[in-house]
Amino acid sequence: MGTATESESMDSESTSTQEETFTKVSVWDLPDLPKGKLPPHIELQRTRVLCGSLAPTNTENVNYSGAYAAMGVDNSVRFEQFRNNFKVEIVRLEEDELEFDMIGIDPSLANAFRRILIAELPTMAIEKVLIANNTSIIQDEVLAHRLGLIPIEVDPRLFEYMSENDVPNEKNTIVFKLHARCTKGSDRLRVLSSELKWLPNGSELILGTEHSASSSSAKPKTYTSFSCSQDTLPEFSNDPIAPKDADIIVAKLGPGQEIELEAHAVKGMGKTHAKWSPVATAWYRMLPEVVLLRDIEDDEAEALVKKCPVKVFDIEDIGKGKKRATVARPRICTLCRECIREEGWDKNVALRRVNDHFIFTIESTGALPPEVLFTEAVKILEEKCERVITELS
């Protein structure tokens, strides 16, 4: 009996302790939320990717229109709302590189722009290589492949696509020739892309069947059929066609070795072969968001600054010999999570990504400026949408 009394008293003490710890609050005493708005914690999950010490969470977008209907929030995509929220802000523009922010856009659309830039924007690239002589150590196939990857500085919009039944002409083909020889007794010769010389009148190599059949009066047939010289066209009269970079190494010749060839460039897209891709790379990342959950001062502030390898944090003097950590450069954060990897630091620093704000970077190979590439990608995406609407209607 004494044991039962002791256990009952212990249970009553634990129950009173729990009542002190967890104070009961009536549902009617909870604060009212503005109609049409989500609670802060749900809004955070909807608009941010949370990056913990082990892995990111909330990586999926909530696309269902009725996901928050119980809270009076319409989650459907509306054109007016998209038009008002969507923005493009140029951050950096160089000759061959563009960095800009796309704000208020779904990841699927951002990825659509990336795929179009890589695979669906046309350029001119060397497709056919006619080798007259090659005594170098590089095989003909490897040499042709290297030539195909050399970027050509010419606007592909001025040319037409060439099908299997088309004859190479001034509207669909660009012809280059290359003739390099390393004389005996000299040092090894580097053959650069600057050796590719533009032939505005077309091919100079005579068809094999024409050597025996052609008469002295008739003009021999070549591998192209140009009706006029390309340098007479206004587009190229003051802007001759050439490789974008003149210092690309094509081959190295030893004494006595020689390369003589003719290269024909045609219009194509990156989804056919990577040599037609107009970008060296096109990529994006979500905008990093670094938040200090409490004031970090003095020794802790210095420790936090040392943790970050890219110097996101800085220290400011708040007077009376005290120092405080601040988030100075959140944009350059790579989310390496070094600042929260140590135990307990995830209570001090929160790492997030804004899931509708993308930092987009385009690196052009040189055929077209990066800003032109982006506008052309927009046109292609617009054509795709119009095609879908036409098919549905």
mmCIF file of N, CA, C and O in Angstrom, residues 36 75 79 101 103 108 110 139 150 161 168 171 188 221 225 233 253 261 271 274 285 310 349:
data_model
loop_
_atom_site.group_PDB
_atom_site.id
_atom_site.type_symbol
_atom_site.label_atom_id
_atom_site.label_comp_id
_atom_site.label_asym_id
_atom_site.label_seq_id
_atom_site.Cartn_x
_atom_site.Cartn_y
_atom_site.Cartn_z
ATOM 1 N N GLY A 36 -6.527 35.583 -47.201
ATOM 2 C CA GLY A 36 -5.781 35.505 -48.454
ATOM 3 C C GLY A 36 -4.277 35.447 -48.279
ATOM 4 O O GLY A 36 -3.540 35.551 -49.253
ATOM 5 N N ASN A 75 -3.661 29.332 -55.372
ATOM 6 C CA ASN A 75 -2.294 29.031 -55.804
ATOM 7 C C ASN A 75 -2.179 28.830 -57.309
ATOM 8 O O ASN A 75 -1.147 28.387 -57.809
ATOM 9 N N PHE A 79 -2.047 34.996 -65.480
ATOM 10 C CA PHE A 79 -1.198 35.748 -66.404
ATOM 11 C C PHE A 79 -0.900 37.152 -65.896
ATOM 12 O O PHE A 79 0.237 37.628 -65.982
ATOM 13 N N ASP A 101 19.434 38.378 -63.791
ATOM 14 C CA ASP A 101 18.503 37.760 -62.857
ATOM 15 C C ASP A 101 17.138 37.617 -63.514
ATOM 16 O O ASP A 101 16.632 38.564 -64.128
ATOM 17 N N ILE A 103 13.441 36.967 -62.308
ATOM 18 C CA ILE A 103 12.701 37.009 -61.055
ATOM 19 C C ILE A 103 11.226 36.741 -61.329
ATOM 20 O O ILE A 103 10.652 37.285 -62.276
ATOM 21 N N SER A 108 10.714 25.430 -64.355
ATOM 22 C CA SER A 108 10.545 24.762 -65.644
ATOM 23 C C SER A 108 10.793 25.720 -66.805
ATOM 24 O O SER A 108 11.379 25.338 -67.826
ATOM 25 N N ALA A 110 12.716 28.504 -66.626
ATOM 26 C CA ALA A 110 14.151 28.805 -66.609
ATOM 27 C C ALA A 110 14.941 27.688 -67.283
ATOM 28 O O ALA A 110 15.876 27.950 -68.057
ATOM 29 N N GLN A 139 45.012 11.811 -87.625
ATOM 30 C CA GLN A 139 44.177 11.125 -88.614
ATOM 31 C C GLN A 139 43.173 12.107 -89.228
ATOM 32 O O GLN A 139 42.820 13.119 -88.626
ATOM 33 N N ILE A 150 35.773 24.581 -84.132
ATOM 34 C CA ILE A 150 36.268 25.962 -84.140
ATOM 35 C C ILE A 150 35.089 26.905 -84.357
ATOM 36 O O ILE A 150 34.401 26.816 -85.382
ATOM 37 N N TYR A 161 19.195 26.779 -94.014
ATOM 38 C CA TYR A 161 19.546 25.391 -93.729
ATOM 39 C C TYR A 161 19.787 24.647 -95.043
ATOM 40 O O TYR A 161 19.181 24.962 -96.064
ATOM 41 N N PRO A 168 25.236 22.960 -102.532
ATOM 42 C CA PRO A 168 25.939 24.003 -101.772
ATOM 43 C C PRO A 168 26.047 25.300 -102.575
ATOM 44 O O PRO A 168 26.568 25.306 -103.696
ATOM 45 N N LYS A 171 24.155 30.831 -100.246
ATOM 46 C CA LYS A 171 23.161 31.089 -99.210
ATOM 47 C C LYS A 171 23.163 30.055 -98.096
ATOM 48 O O LYS A 171 22.525 30.275 -97.060
ATOM 49 N N ARG A 188 59.363 22.510 -85.383
ATOM 50 C CA ARG A 188 57.985 22.043 -85.462
ATOM 51 C C ARG A 188 57.039 23.237 -85.645
ATOM 52 O O ARG A 188 57.187 24.276 -84.994
ATOM 53 N N LYS A 221 33.713 22.087 -112.948
ATOM 54 C CA LYS A 221 32.798 22.070 -111.819
ATOM 55 C C LYS A 221 33.554 21.805 -110.526
ATOM 56 O O LYS A 221 34.478 20.994 -110.485
ATOM 57 N N SER A 225 28.304 25.488 -105.861
ATOM 58 C CA SER A 225 27.736 26.166 -107.024
ATOM 59 C C SER A 225 27.298 27.566 -106.611
ATOM 60 O O SER A 225 26.120 27.806 -106.319
ATOM 61 N N LEU A 233 28.088 40.618 -101.207
ATOM 62 C CA LEU A 233 26.862 40.824 -100.438
ATOM 63 C C LEU A 233 27.097 41.889 -99.379
ATOM 64 O O LEU A 233 28.174 41.950 -98.768
ATOM 65 N N LEU A 253 52.872 20.283 -86.963
ATOM 66 C CA LEU A 253 53.548 19.608 -88.070
ATOM 67 C C LEU A 253 55.037 19.503 -87.792
ATOM 68 O O LEU A 253 55.670 20.462 -87.339
ATOM 69 N N LEU A 261 43.659 21.237 -97.256
ATOM 70 C CA LEU A 261 42.260 20.811 -97.205
ATOM 71 C C LEU A 261 41.329 21.978 -97.506
ATOM 72 O O LEU A 261 41.745 23.136 -97.584
ATOM 73 N N LYS A 271 21.375 20.267 -80.943
ATOM 74 C CA LYS A 271 20.787 18.955 -80.690
ATOM 75 C C LYS A 271 21.224 17.928 -81.735
ATOM 76 O O LYS A 271 21.079 16.726 -81.508
ATOM 77 N N ALA A 274 27.194 18.917 -80.968
ATOM 78 C CA ALA A 274 27.609 19.980 -80.038
ATOM 79 C C ALA A 274 28.367 21.104 -80.724
ATOM 80 O O ALA A 274 28.433 22.217 -80.193
ATOM 81 N N ARG A 285 21.345 29.302 -61.275
ATOM 82 C CA ARG A 285 21.238 28.861 -59.893
ATOM 83 C C ARG A 285 20.242 29.767 -59.180
ATOM 84 O O ARG A 285 20.072 30.926 -59.549
ATOM 85 N N VAL A 310 34.183 31.735 -49.134
ATOM 86 C CA VAL A 310 34.005 32.751 -50.180
ATOM 87 C C VAL A 310 33.734 34.142 -49.608
ATOM 88 O O VAL A 310 33.388 35.057 -50.344
ATOM 89 N N VAL A 349 22.550 30.482 -37.977
ATOM 90 C CA VAL A 349 22.542 30.888 -39.383
ATOM 91 C C VAL A 349 21.563 30.019 -40.155
ATOM 92 O O VAL A 349 21.538 28.792 -39.973
#
